[in-house]
Amino acid sequence: MDDRKQLSALIGDIYDAVFDPDLRTDVLDRIAGFTGGHSGSLLSKHALNDSENLYCYIGNDPETLQAYSESYPKLDSTADPMSAGIDQIVSAEDLVPYDEFRRGRFYREWARPHGWGDIASAVIDKSATSCTFLSVARQETSGLVDDQMRHRMALVIPHVRRALLIGKTIHHKEAEAICFTDIFDGLSAGMVLVDASGRIVHANSAGGALLEATDFLRKTACGQLVAGDAATNAALRDILVAASAGDTVLGVKGTALPLTAHNGERYIAHVLPLTSGARRGASLAYNAVAALFVRKAALESSPAEVIGEMYKLTPTELRVLLAIVDIGGVPEVAASFGVAATTVKTHLSRLFEKTGVGRQADLVKLVAGFSTPLAN
């Protein structure tokens, strides 16, 4: 199978694993193979109670993992990529000088005996209290993480992230025993199925309530799904067109589409293609090409992280935004950061462009709108 077909099949199974957890180990194994690794894990770490949730792993038996968890986490410099940005791929050398890594106890006692030469990790999801990351280890005989491995990881990671976020929205436990339509209809989150033309073919109860409110999403007289404002509607159209073309074409689009109600409440939408793999069951039942999941913008993360995700802000842009709120105007922020005022103004202009507001006072209002707790 050539690389393009291999990637397409892999992406399809990544989304199918949302509904069938039994696929996770096989999918992770194929991710490792596609990227040039030999073992890996999808792991969530929780800072408050120092606990871990291992979604799946390959390349190690349970006893080996237990031995690792008892003796080596604090010595493993590659096991804490939380400082990295979402989707950023980091290797051991990105986190610590490689010579230092090789001299450390973790490498000498664990990594080298298990054949590890390097490891590529990427943060898939992050909140104020937890971090989920995908890691793929590379055998020492294969050399260090290189540009090709980073490139292949970058092709896969957006789909792993979207699948993880959709899985959190669905909150199902025994999906393998339930048909897709039962899962969809039982969601507390809003769900709308659309066909290739953007026409609504099905909505669950929560999705129907959102459409009946005719607020930020509505159903036209022709049955089309449209968003409340032109810019958001254009973005929605692009995502749905990409989704109708399949998993691979969707790419990084649709990870999070921000929506705003007339009362100022914020919502986030995620799009799942239905034209591939086991998800075709829902597609055939309703002649649908995509499912749109909508929930309030209430995450485990801080309001700052919600804002950053919704408006696709870089870490520096988010830092400037919060400084505008907490510190004041451009001169004060520049002095606090130790940079020129022109640098802050550059970031500020990008903030205006991404958020759609034109004044610093409006940025303050925007942040304030996220400061009150919202129910899931």
mmCIF file of C-alpha atoms in Angstrom:
data_model
loop_
_atom_site.group_PDB
_atom_site.id
_atom_site.type_symbol
_atom_site.label_atom_id
_atom_site.label_comp_id
_atom_site.label_asym_id
_atom_site.label_seq_id
_atom_site.Cartn_x
_atom_site.Cartn_y
_atom_site.Cartn_z
ATOM 1 C CA MET A 1 0.000 0.000 0.000
ATOM 2 C CA ASP A 2 1.457 3.399 -0.972
ATOM 3 C CA ASP A 3 1.819 6.177 1.596
ATOM 4 C CA ARG A 4 -1.256 8.107 0.479
ATOM 5 C CA LYS A 5 -3.561 5.094 0.692
ATOM 6 C CA GLN A 6 -1.963 4.044 3.979
ATOM 7 C CA LEU A 7 -2.561 7.499 5.460
ATOM 8 C CA SER A 8 -6.154 7.627 4.207
ATOM 9 C CA ALA A 9 -6.978 4.233 5.724
ATOM 10 C CA LEU A 10 -5.261 5.164 8.982
ATOM 11 C CA ILE A 11 -7.172 8.440 9.324
ATOM 12 C CA GLY A 12 -10.460 6.652 8.728
ATOM 13 C CA ASP A 13 -9.716 4.162 11.481
ATOM 14 C CA ILE A 14 -8.688 6.962 13.867
ATOM 15 C CA TYR A 15 -12.240 8.307 13.633
ATOM 16 C CA ASP A 16 -13.789 4.847 13.836
ATOM 17 C CA ALA A 17 -11.899 4.288 17.091
ATOM 18 C CA VAL A 18 -14.019 7.054 18.641
ATOM 19 C CA PHE A 19 -16.904 4.594 18.572
ATOM 20 C CA ASP A 20 -14.968 1.348 18.937
ATOM 21 C CA PRO A 21 -12.290 1.484 21.676
ATOM 22 C CA ASP A 22 -11.120 -1.985 20.665
ATOM 23 C CA LEU A 23 -9.563 -0.374 17.591
ATOM 24 C CA ARG A 24 -7.309 1.947 19.602
ATOM 25 C CA THR A 25 -4.348 -0.381 20.051
ATOM 26 C CA ASP A 26 -4.287 -1.355 16.381
ATOM 27 C CA VAL A 27 -4.599 2.288 15.324
ATOM 28 C CA LEU A 28 -1.746 3.321 17.629
ATOM 29 C CA ASP A 29 0.389 0.493 16.250
ATOM 30 C CA ARG A 30 -0.250 1.731 12.729
ATOM 31 C CA ILE A 31 0.503 5.331 13.727
ATOM 32 C CA ALA A 32 3.850 4.144 15.078
ATOM 33 C CA GLY A 33 4.553 2.191 11.904
ATOM 34 C CA PHE A 34 3.536 5.074 9.636
ATOM 35 C CA THR A 35 5.717 7.578 11.494
ATOM 36 C CA GLY A 36 8.752 5.310 11.822
ATOM 37 C CA GLY A 37 8.434 4.249 15.462
ATOM 38 C CA HIS A 38 8.200 0.905 17.214
ATOM 39 C CA SER A 39 6.222 1.668 20.389
ATOM 40 C CA GLY A 40 3.947 4.398 21.663
ATOM 41 C CA SER A 41 1.163 5.575 23.919
ATOM 42 C CA LEU A 42 -1.781 7.945 24.188
ATOM 43 C CA LEU A 43 -1.661 9.189 27.759
ATOM 44 C CA SER A 44 -3.475 11.767 29.872
ATOM 45 C CA LYS A 45 -1.772 13.240 32.933
ATOM 46 C CA HIS A 46 -3.689 14.986 35.711
ATOM 47 C CA ALA A 47 -1.762 17.568 37.704
ATOM 48 C CA LEU A 48 -4.060 17.866 40.719
ATOM 49 C CA ASN A 49 -3.749 14.273 41.922
ATOM 50 C CA ASP A 50 -0.637 13.321 39.917
ATOM 51 C CA SER A 51 -2.584 10.502 38.242
ATOM 52 C CA GLU A 52 -2.452 9.126 34.713
ATOM 53 C CA ASN A 53 -5.011 7.704 32.313
ATOM 54 C CA LEU A 54 -3.423 5.454 29.689
ATOM 55 C CA TYR A 55 -5.865 5.301 26.770
ATOM 56 C CA CYS A 56 -3.740 2.778 24.895
ATOM 57 C CA TYR A 57 -0.145 1.682 24.398
ATOM 58 C CA ILE A 58 1.958 -0.625 22.238
ATOM 59 C CA GLY A 59 5.427 -2.116 22.515
ATOM 60 C CA ASN A 60 5.440 -2.908 26.245
ATOM 61 C CA ASP A 61 3.754 -5.542 28.381
ATOM 62 C CA PRO A 62 1.751 -4.542 31.509
ATOM 63 C CA GLU A 63 4.520 -5.657 33.882
ATOM 64 C CA THR A 64 7.060 -3.470 32.093
ATOM 65 C CA LEU A 65 4.716 -0.477 32.244
ATOM 66 C CA GLN A 66 4.146 -1.079 35.949
ATOM 67 C CA ALA A 67 7.901 -1.140 36.560
ATOM 68 C CA TYR A 68 8.239 2.128 34.656
ATOM 69 C CA SER A 69 5.429 3.854 36.586
ATOM 70 C CA GLU A 70 6.967 2.862 39.914
ATOM 71 C CA SER A 71 10.543 3.972 39.263
ATOM 72 C CA TYR A 72 11.077 6.231 36.279
ATOM 73 C CA PRO A 73 8.427 8.926 35.577
ATOM 74 C CA LYS A 74 10.292 11.628 37.500
ATOM 75 C CA LEU A 75 13.550 10.686 35.747
ATOM 76 C CA ASP A 76 12.036 10.671 32.257
ATOM 77 C CA SER A 77 12.552 14.121 30.736
ATOM 78 C CA THR A 78 10.547 13.075 27.659
ATOM 79 C CA ALA A 79 7.412 12.372 29.707
ATOM 80 C CA ASP A 80 6.519 16.001 30.371
ATOM 81 C CA PRO A 81 5.803 17.812 27.092
ATOM 82 C CA MET A 82 3.141 20.005 28.767
ATOM 83 C CA SER A 83 5.165 23.146 28.070
ATOM 84 C CA ALA A 84 4.770 22.511 24.335
ATOM 85 C CA GLY A 85 1.896 23.970 22.370
ATOM 86 C CA ILE A 86 -1.060 21.991 21.062
ATOM 87 C CA ASP A 87 0.003 19.798 18.098
ATOM 88 C CA GLN A 88 3.672 20.828 18.489
ATOM 89 C CA ILE A 89 5.958 17.833 17.961
ATOM 90 C CA VAL A 90 8.903 17.604 20.349
ATOM 91 C CA SER A 91 11.732 15.086 20.589
ATOM 92 C CA ALA A 92 13.981 14.236 23.511
ATOM 93 C CA GLU A 93 16.520 16.739 22.202
ATOM 94 C CA ASP A 94 13.891 19.496 22.160
ATOM 95 C CA LEU A 95 13.325 18.979 25.884
ATOM 96 C CA VAL A 96 16.874 18.332 27.107
ATOM 97 C CA PRO A 97 20.326 18.285 25.423
ATOM 98 C CA TYR A 98 20.668 14.820 23.900
ATOM 99 C CA ASP A 99 24.064 14.127 25.481
ATOM 100 C CA GLU A 100 22.521 14.922 28.847
ATOM 101 C CA PHE A 101 19.588 12.635 28.041
ATOM 102 C CA ARG A 102 21.974 9.755 27.257
ATOM 103 C CA ARG A 103 23.922 10.296 30.487
ATOM 104 C CA GLY A 104 20.785 10.229 32.639
ATOM 105 C CA ARG A 105 19.519 7.268 34.639
ATOM 106 C CA PHE A 106 16.351 6.992 32.580
ATOM 107 C CA TYR A 107 18.254 6.403 29.362
ATOM 108 C CA ARG A 108 20.820 4.063 30.919
ATOM 109 C CA GLU A 109 18.374 1.976 32.963
ATOM 110 C CA TRP A 110 15.214 2.110 30.854
ATOM 111 C CA ALA A 111 15.390 3.602 27.372
ATOM 112 C CA ARG A 112 18.565 1.912 26.152
ATOM 113 C CA PRO A 113 17.715 -1.585 27.491
ATOM 114 C CA HIS A 114 14.335 -1.314 25.731
ATOM 115 C CA GLY A 115 15.902 -0.184 22.472
ATOM 116 C CA TRP A 116 14.712 3.421 22.642
ATOM 117 C CA GLY A 117 16.880 5.912 20.801
ATOM 118 C CA ASP A 118 14.493 8.885 20.735
ATOM 119 C CA ILE A 119 10.818 9.696 21.174
ATOM 120 C CA ALA A 120 8.449 12.102 19.411
ATOM 121 C CA SER A 121 5.601 13.510 21.496
ATOM 122 C CA ALA A 122 2.801 15.959 20.790
ATOM 123 C CA VAL A 123 0.229 17.522 23.095
ATOM 124 C CA ILE A 124 -3.207 16.547 21.777
ATOM 125 C CA ASP A 125 -5.324 18.314 24.386
ATOM 126 C CA LYS A 126 -4.474 20.508 27.351
ATOM 127 C CA SER A 127 -6.368 22.082 30.226
ATOM 128 C CA ALA A 128 -5.416 23.878 33.408
ATOM 129 C CA THR A 129 -5.228 20.550 35.247
ATOM 130 C CA SER A 130 -4.479 17.884 32.646
ATOM 131 C CA CYS A 131 -2.587 17.169 29.458
ATOM 132 C CA THR A 132 -3.140 14.433 26.882
ATOM 133 C CA PHE A 133 -0.279 13.594 24.578
ATOM 134 C CA LEU A 134 0.627 11.112 21.883
ATOM 135 C CA SER A 135 4.132 9.635 22.023
ATOM 136 C CA VAL A 136 5.920 7.406 19.525
ATOM 137 C CA ALA A 137 9.319 5.933 20.452
ATOM 138 C CA ARG A 138 11.981 5.247 17.870
ATOM 139 C CA GLN A 139 14.464 2.391 18.001
ATOM 140 C CA GLU A 140 18.085 3.379 18.526
ATOM 141 C CA THR A 141 19.023 1.662 15.268
ATOM 142 C CA SER A 142 16.604 3.991 13.417
ATOM 143 C CA GLY A 143 18.373 7.126 14.595
ATOM 144 C CA LEU A 144 16.943 10.299 16.106
ATOM 145 C CA VAL A 145 13.569 11.867 15.372
ATOM 146 C CA ASP A 146 14.024 13.470 11.942
ATOM 147 C CA ASP A 147 12.080 15.783 9.643
ATOM 148 C CA GLN A 148 10.283 12.886 7.957
ATOM 149 C CA MET A 149 9.001 11.551 11.275
ATOM 150 C CA ARG A 150 7.868 15.041 12.309
ATOM 151 C CA HIS A 151 6.126 15.489 8.961
ATOM 152 C CA ARG A 152 4.286 12.184 9.243
ATOM 153 C CA MET A 153 3.315 12.878 12.843
ATOM 154 C CA ALA A 154 1.966 16.262 11.709
ATOM 155 C CA LEU A 155 -0.261 14.535 9.132
ATOM 156 C CA VAL A 156 -1.854 12.338 11.791
ATOM 157 C CA ILE A 157 -2.033 14.518 14.905
ATOM 158 C CA PRO A 158 -4.926 16.849 13.868
ATOM 159 C CA HIS A 159 -7.129 13.813 13.289
ATOM 160 C CA VAL A 160 -6.175 12.222 16.622
ATOM 161 C CA ARG A 161 -7.009 15.524 18.298
ATOM 162 C CA ARG A 162 -10.390 15.875 16.594
ATOM 163 C CA ALA A 163 -11.265 12.260 17.383
ATOM 164 C CA LEU A 164 -10.339 12.782 21.037
ATOM 165 C CA LEU A 165 -12.425 15.957 21.324
ATOM 166 C CA ILE A 166 -15.436 14.344 19.650
ATOM 167 C CA GLY A 167 -15.052 11.366 21.966
ATOM 168 C CA LYS A 168 -15.181 13.707 24.964
ATOM 169 C CA THR A 169 -18.331 15.287 23.578
ATOM 170 C CA ILE A 170 -20.046 11.945 23.068
ATOM 171 C CA HIS A 171 -19.189 10.609 26.549
ATOM 172 C CA HIS A 172 -20.215 7.070 25.624
ATOM 173 C CA LYS A 173 -18.919 4.019 27.470
ATOM 174 C CA GLU A 174 -20.161 1.022 25.545
ATOM 175 C CA ALA A 175 -20.350 2.295 21.991
ATOM 176 C CA GLU A 176 -19.612 -1.129 20.562
ATOM 177 C CA ALA A 177 -22.973 -2.374 21.874
ATOM 178 C CA ILE A 178 -25.001 0.525 20.507
ATOM 179 C CA CYS A 179 -25.704 1.560 16.953
ATOM 180 C CA PHE A 180 -24.428 4.937 15.805
ATOM 181 C CA THR A 181 -27.832 6.559 15.597
ATOM 182 C CA ASP A 182 -28.619 5.552 19.177
ATOM 183 C CA ILE A 183 -25.349 7.131 20.294
ATOM 184 C CA PHE A 184 -26.130 10.319 18.400
ATOM 185 C CA ASP A 185 -29.700 10.613 19.617
ATOM 186 C CA GLY A 186 -28.689 9.998 23.226
ATOM 187 C CA LEU A 187 -26.154 12.821 23.368
ATOM 188 C CA SER A 188 -26.607 15.776 25.688
ATOM 189 C CA ALA A 189 -24.562 17.803 23.193
ATOM 190 C CA GLY A 190 -26.302 19.109 20.105
ATOM 191 C CA MET A 191 -25.805 16.940 17.007
ATOM 192 C CA VAL A 192 -26.880 17.674 13.439
ATOM 193 C CA LEU A 193 -26.367 15.370 10.430
ATOM 194 C CA VAL A 194 -26.039 17.061 7.035
ATOM 195 C CA ASP A 195 -25.825 15.803 3.466
ATOM 196 C CA ALA A 196 -23.366 16.870 0.764
ATOM 197 C CA SER A 197 -25.373 20.016 -0.018
ATOM 198 C CA GLY A 198 -25.480 21.124 3.617
ATOM 199 C CA ARG A 199 -29.119 20.108 4.031
ATOM 200 C CA ILE A 200 -30.108 18.883 7.492
ATOM 201 C CA VAL A 201 -31.172 15.236 7.372
ATOM 202 C CA HIS A 202 -31.343 14.524 11.107
ATOM 203 C CA ALA A 203 -30.846 16.205 14.474
ATOM 204 C CA ASN A 204 -30.953 14.820 17.990
ATOM 205 C CA SER A 205 -33.095 16.458 20.680
ATOM 206 C CA ALA A 206 -30.395 18.885 21.779
ATOM 207 C CA GLY A 207 -29.555 19.742 18.179
ATOM 208 C CA GLY A 208 -33.214 20.280 17.350
ATOM 209 C CA ALA A 209 -33.556 22.668 20.277
ATOM 210 C CA LEU A 210 -30.593 24.703 19.023
ATOM 211 C CA LEU A 211 -32.120 24.945 15.548
ATOM 212 C CA GLU A 212 -35.557 25.887 16.886
ATOM 213 C CA ALA A 213 -33.989 28.759 18.813
ATOM 214 C CA THR A 214 -32.875 30.232 15.420
ATOM 215 C CA ASP A 215 -29.924 31.872 17.136
ATOM 216 C CA PHE A 216 -26.356 31.075 16.044
ATOM 217 C CA LEU A 217 -27.517 28.051 14.001
ATOM 218 C CA ARG A 218 -30.768 27.693 12.098
ATOM 219 C CA LYS A 219 -32.544 25.710 9.416
ATOM 220 C CA THR A 220 -33.586 27.568 6.272
ATOM 221 C CA ALA A 221 -36.866 27.041 4.445
ATOM 222 C CA CYS A 222 -34.955 24.767 2.052
ATOM 223 C CA GLY A 223 -33.641 22.715 4.949
ATOM 224 C CA GLN A 224 -30.074 24.048 4.799
ATOM 225 C CA LEU A 225 -27.942 24.412 7.932
ATOM 226 C CA VAL A 226 -26.668 27.989 8.229
ATOM 227 C CA ALA A 227 -24.787 29.909 10.890
ATOM 228 C CA GLY A 228 -25.935 33.224 12.299
ATOM 229 C CA ASP A 229 -23.293 35.469 10.713
ATOM 230 C CA ALA A 230 -21.733 35.475 7.264
ATOM 231 C CA ALA A 231 -18.117 34.814 8.282
ATOM 232 C CA THR A 232 -18.998 31.849 10.486
ATOM 233 C CA ASN A 233 -21.371 30.507 7.853
ATOM 234 C CA ALA A 234 -18.619 30.645 5.217
ATOM 235 C CA ALA A 235 -16.249 28.779 7.551
ATOM 236 C CA LEU A 236 -18.964 26.200 8.247
ATOM 237 C CA ARG A 237 -19.582 25.698 4.527
ATOM 238 C CA ASP A 238 -15.859 25.139 3.878
ATOM 239 C CA ILE A 239 -15.617 22.572 6.671
ATOM 240 C CA LEU A 240 -18.702 20.665 5.512
ATOM 241 C CA VAL A 241 -17.460 20.590 1.907
ATOM 242 C CA ALA A 242 -14.126 19.220 3.118
ATOM 243 C CA ALA A 243 -15.890 16.659 5.324
ATOM 244 C CA SER A 244 -17.971 15.416 2.400
ATOM 245 C CA ALA A 245 -14.722 14.638 0.564
ATOM 246 C CA GLY A 246 -13.549 12.327 3.340
ATOM 247 C CA ASP A 247 -11.318 12.141 6.374
ATOM 248 C CA THR A 248 -8.035 13.087 4.712
ATOM 249 C CA VAL A 249 -9.344 16.173 2.901
ATOM 250 C CA LEU A 250 -10.791 17.606 6.104
ATOM 251 C CA GLY A 251 -7.240 17.945 7.431
ATOM 252 C CA VAL A 252 -6.866 20.443 10.242
ATOM 253 C CA LYS A 253 -10.123 22.237 9.463
ATOM 254 C CA GLY A 254 -13.011 21.826 11.836
ATOM 255 C CA THR A 255 -11.067 21.123 15.017
ATOM 256 C CA ALA A 256 -13.044 23.891 16.713
ATOM 257 C CA LEU A 257 -15.526 26.262 15.063
ATOM 258 C CA PRO A 258 -16.461 29.132 17.424
ATOM 259 C CA LEU A 259 -20.132 30.117 17.612
ATOM 260 C CA THR A 260 -21.669 32.981 19.596
ATOM 261 C CA ALA A 261 -25.304 33.251 20.696
ATOM 262 C CA HIS A 262 -27.167 36.568 20.739
ATOM 263 C CA ASN A 263 -26.888 36.668 24.536
ATOM 264 C CA GLY A 264 -23.102 36.387 24.340
ATOM 265 C CA GLU A 265 -22.822 32.725 25.332
ATOM 266 C CA ARG A 266 -20.054 30.912 23.507
ATOM 267 C CA TYR A 267 -20.343 27.521 21.819
ATOM 268 C CA ILE A 268 -17.894 25.246 20.015
ATOM 269 C CA ALA A 269 -18.700 22.964 17.072
ATOM 270 C CA HIS A 270 -16.722 19.929 15.867
ATOM 271 C CA VAL A 271 -17.285 18.165 12.545
ATOM 272 C CA LEU A 272 -16.953 14.397 12.070
ATOM 273 C CA PRO A 273 -16.925 12.977 8.510
ATOM 274 C CA LEU A 274 -19.304 10.032 8.016
ATOM 275 C CA THR A 275 -18.225 8.844 4.584
ATOM 276 C CA SER A 276 -15.519 6.390 5.661
ATOM 277 C CA GLY A 277 -15.056 3.247 7.717
ATOM 278 C CA ALA A 278 -17.603 2.033 10.246
ATOM 279 C CA ARG A 279 -19.139 5.526 10.380
ATOM 280 C CA ARG A 280 -20.713 4.830 6.992
ATOM 281 C CA GLY A 281 -23.518 3.105 8.899
ATOM 282 C CA ALA A 282 -24.822 6.475 10.020
ATOM 283 C CA SER A 283 -24.124 7.937 6.583
ATOM 284 C CA LEU A 284 -26.164 5.295 4.784
ATOM 285 C CA ALA A 285 -29.012 5.435 7.290
ATOM 286 C CA TYR A 286 -29.528 9.178 6.768
ATOM 287 C CA ASN A 287 -27.680 9.927 3.500
ATOM 288 C CA ALA A 288 -25.420 12.158 5.590
ATOM 289 C CA VAL A 289 -21.804 13.112 4.912
ATOM 290 C CA ALA A 290 -20.965 14.750 8.241
ATOM 291 C CA ALA A 291 -22.052 15.118 11.846
ATOM 292 C CA LEU A 292 -21.809 18.499 13.564
ATOM 293 C CA PHE A 293 -21.443 18.330 17.355
ATOM 294 C CA VAL A 294 -22.181 21.529 19.294
ATOM 295 C CA ARG A 295 -21.576 22.229 22.967
ATOM 296 C CA LYS A 296 -21.148 25.214 25.217
ATOM 297 C CA ALA A 297 -17.606 26.511 25.494
ATOM 298 C CA ALA A 298 -17.090 25.023 28.922
ATOM 299 C CA LEU A 299 -14.037 22.838 29.277
ATOM 300 C CA GLU A 300 -11.904 21.553 32.099
ATOM 301 C CA SER A 301 -9.437 24.173 30.961
ATOM 302 C CA SER A 302 -9.219 27.771 32.085
ATOM 303 C CA PRO A 303 -11.149 30.514 30.244
ATOM 304 C CA ALA A 304 -7.850 31.566 28.673
ATOM 305 C CA GLU A 305 -7.390 28.147 27.086
ATOM 306 C CA VAL A 306 -10.959 28.170 25.781
ATOM 307 C CA ILE A 307 -10.345 31.560 24.157
ATOM 308 C CA GLY A 308 -7.052 30.384 22.703
ATOM 309 C CA GLU A 309 -8.684 27.322 21.155
ATOM 310 C CA MET A 310 -11.725 29.135 19.795
ATOM 311 C CA TYR A 311 -9.819 31.940 18.092
ATOM 312 C CA LYS A 312 -6.719 29.916 17.096
ATOM 313 C CA LEU A 313 -4.393 32.199 19.060
ATOM 314 C CA THR A 314 -0.696 31.502 19.323
ATOM 315 C CA PRO A 315 0.735 31.292 22.866
ATOM 316 C CA THR A 316 2.230 34.783 22.478
ATOM 317 C CA GLU A 317 -1.038 36.252 21.191
ATOM 318 C CA LEU A 318 -2.914 34.733 24.116
ATOM 319 C CA ARG A 319 -0.321 36.105 26.528
ATOM 320 C CA VAL A 320 -0.711 39.600 25.048
ATOM 321 C CA LEU A 321 -4.510 39.346 25.206
ATOM 322 C CA LEU A 322 -4.458 38.439 28.898
ATOM 323 C CA ALA A 323 -1.907 41.172 29.583
ATOM 324 C CA ILE A 324 -4.171 43.767 27.931
ATOM 325 C CA VAL A 325 -6.863 42.713 30.385
ATOM 326 C CA ASP A 326 -4.683 42.411 33.485
ATOM 327 C CA ILE A 327 -2.059 45.122 32.950
ATOM 328 C CA GLY A 328 -3.445 47.784 30.652
ATOM 329 C CA GLY A 329 -2.525 49.404 27.357
ATOM 330 C CA VAL A 330 0.290 48.818 24.904
ATOM 331 C CA PRO A 331 2.995 50.816 26.765
ATOM 332 C CA GLU A 332 2.321 49.005 30.035
ATOM 333 C CA VAL A 333 2.283 45.570 28.397
ATOM 334 C CA ALA A 334 5.482 46.314 26.474
ATOM 335 C CA ALA A 335 7.238 47.419 29.659
ATOM 336 C CA SER A 336 6.033 44.323 31.499
ATOM 337 C CA PHE A 337 7.249 41.992 28.728
ATOM 338 C CA GLY A 338 10.481 43.879 28.147
ATOM 339 C CA VAL A 339 9.770 44.325 24.433
ATOM 340 C CA ALA A 340 9.162 47.254 22.116
ATOM 341 C CA ALA A 341 5.681 48.736 21.907
ATOM 342 C CA THR A 342 5.689 48.008 18.170
ATOM 343 C CA THR A 343 5.996 44.285 18.949
ATOM 344 C CA VAL A 344 2.926 44.415 21.184
ATOM 345 C CA LYS A 345 1.047 46.407 18.536
ATOM 346 C CA THR A 346 1.821 43.719 15.953
ATOM 347 C CA HIS A 347 0.337 41.026 18.185
ATOM 348 C CA LEU A 348 -2.599 43.309 18.992
ATOM 349 C CA SER A 349 -3.434 43.761 15.316
ATOM 350 C CA ARG A 350 -3.479 39.982 14.901
ATOM 351 C CA LEU A 351 -5.773 39.692 17.917
ATOM 352 C CA PHE A 352 -8.182 42.179 16.345
ATOM 353 C CA GLU A 353 -8.124 40.210 13.098
ATOM 354 C CA LYS A 354 -8.710 36.820 14.730
ATOM 355 C CA THR A 355 -11.367 37.889 17.246
ATOM 356 C CA GLY A 356 -13.231 40.267 14.955
ATOM 357 C CA VAL A 357 -13.157 43.218 17.362
ATOM 358 C CA GLY A 358 -11.477 46.571 16.780
ATOM 359 C CA ARG A 359 -10.745 48.076 20.192
ATOM 360 C CA GLN A 360 -8.795 47.066 23.278
ATOM 361 C CA ALA A 361 -11.926 47.660 25.347
ATOM 362 C CA ASP A 362 -13.740 45.082 23.223
ATOM 363 C CA LEU A 363 -10.975 42.563 23.920
ATOM 364 C CA VAL A 364 -11.511 43.122 27.635
ATOM 365 C CA LYS A 365 -15.250 42.521 27.180
ATOM 366 C CA LEU A 366 -14.552 39.373 25.172
ATOM 367 C CA VAL A 367 -12.385 37.896 27.928
ATOM 368 C CA ALA A 368 -14.939 38.904 30.555
ATOM 369 C CA GLY A 369 -17.558 36.921 28.658
ATOM 370 C CA PHE A 370 -15.604 33.751 29.365
ATOM 371 C CA SER A 371 -14.973 34.467 33.019
ATOM 372 C CA THR A 372 -18.251 33.159 34.433
ATOM 373 C CA PRO A 373 -18.732 29.390 34.800
ATOM 374 C CA LEU A 374 -20.789 27.759 32.065
ATOM 375 C CA ALA A 375 -22.524 24.417 32.394
ATOM 376 C CA ASN A 376 -21.535 21.654 30.018
#
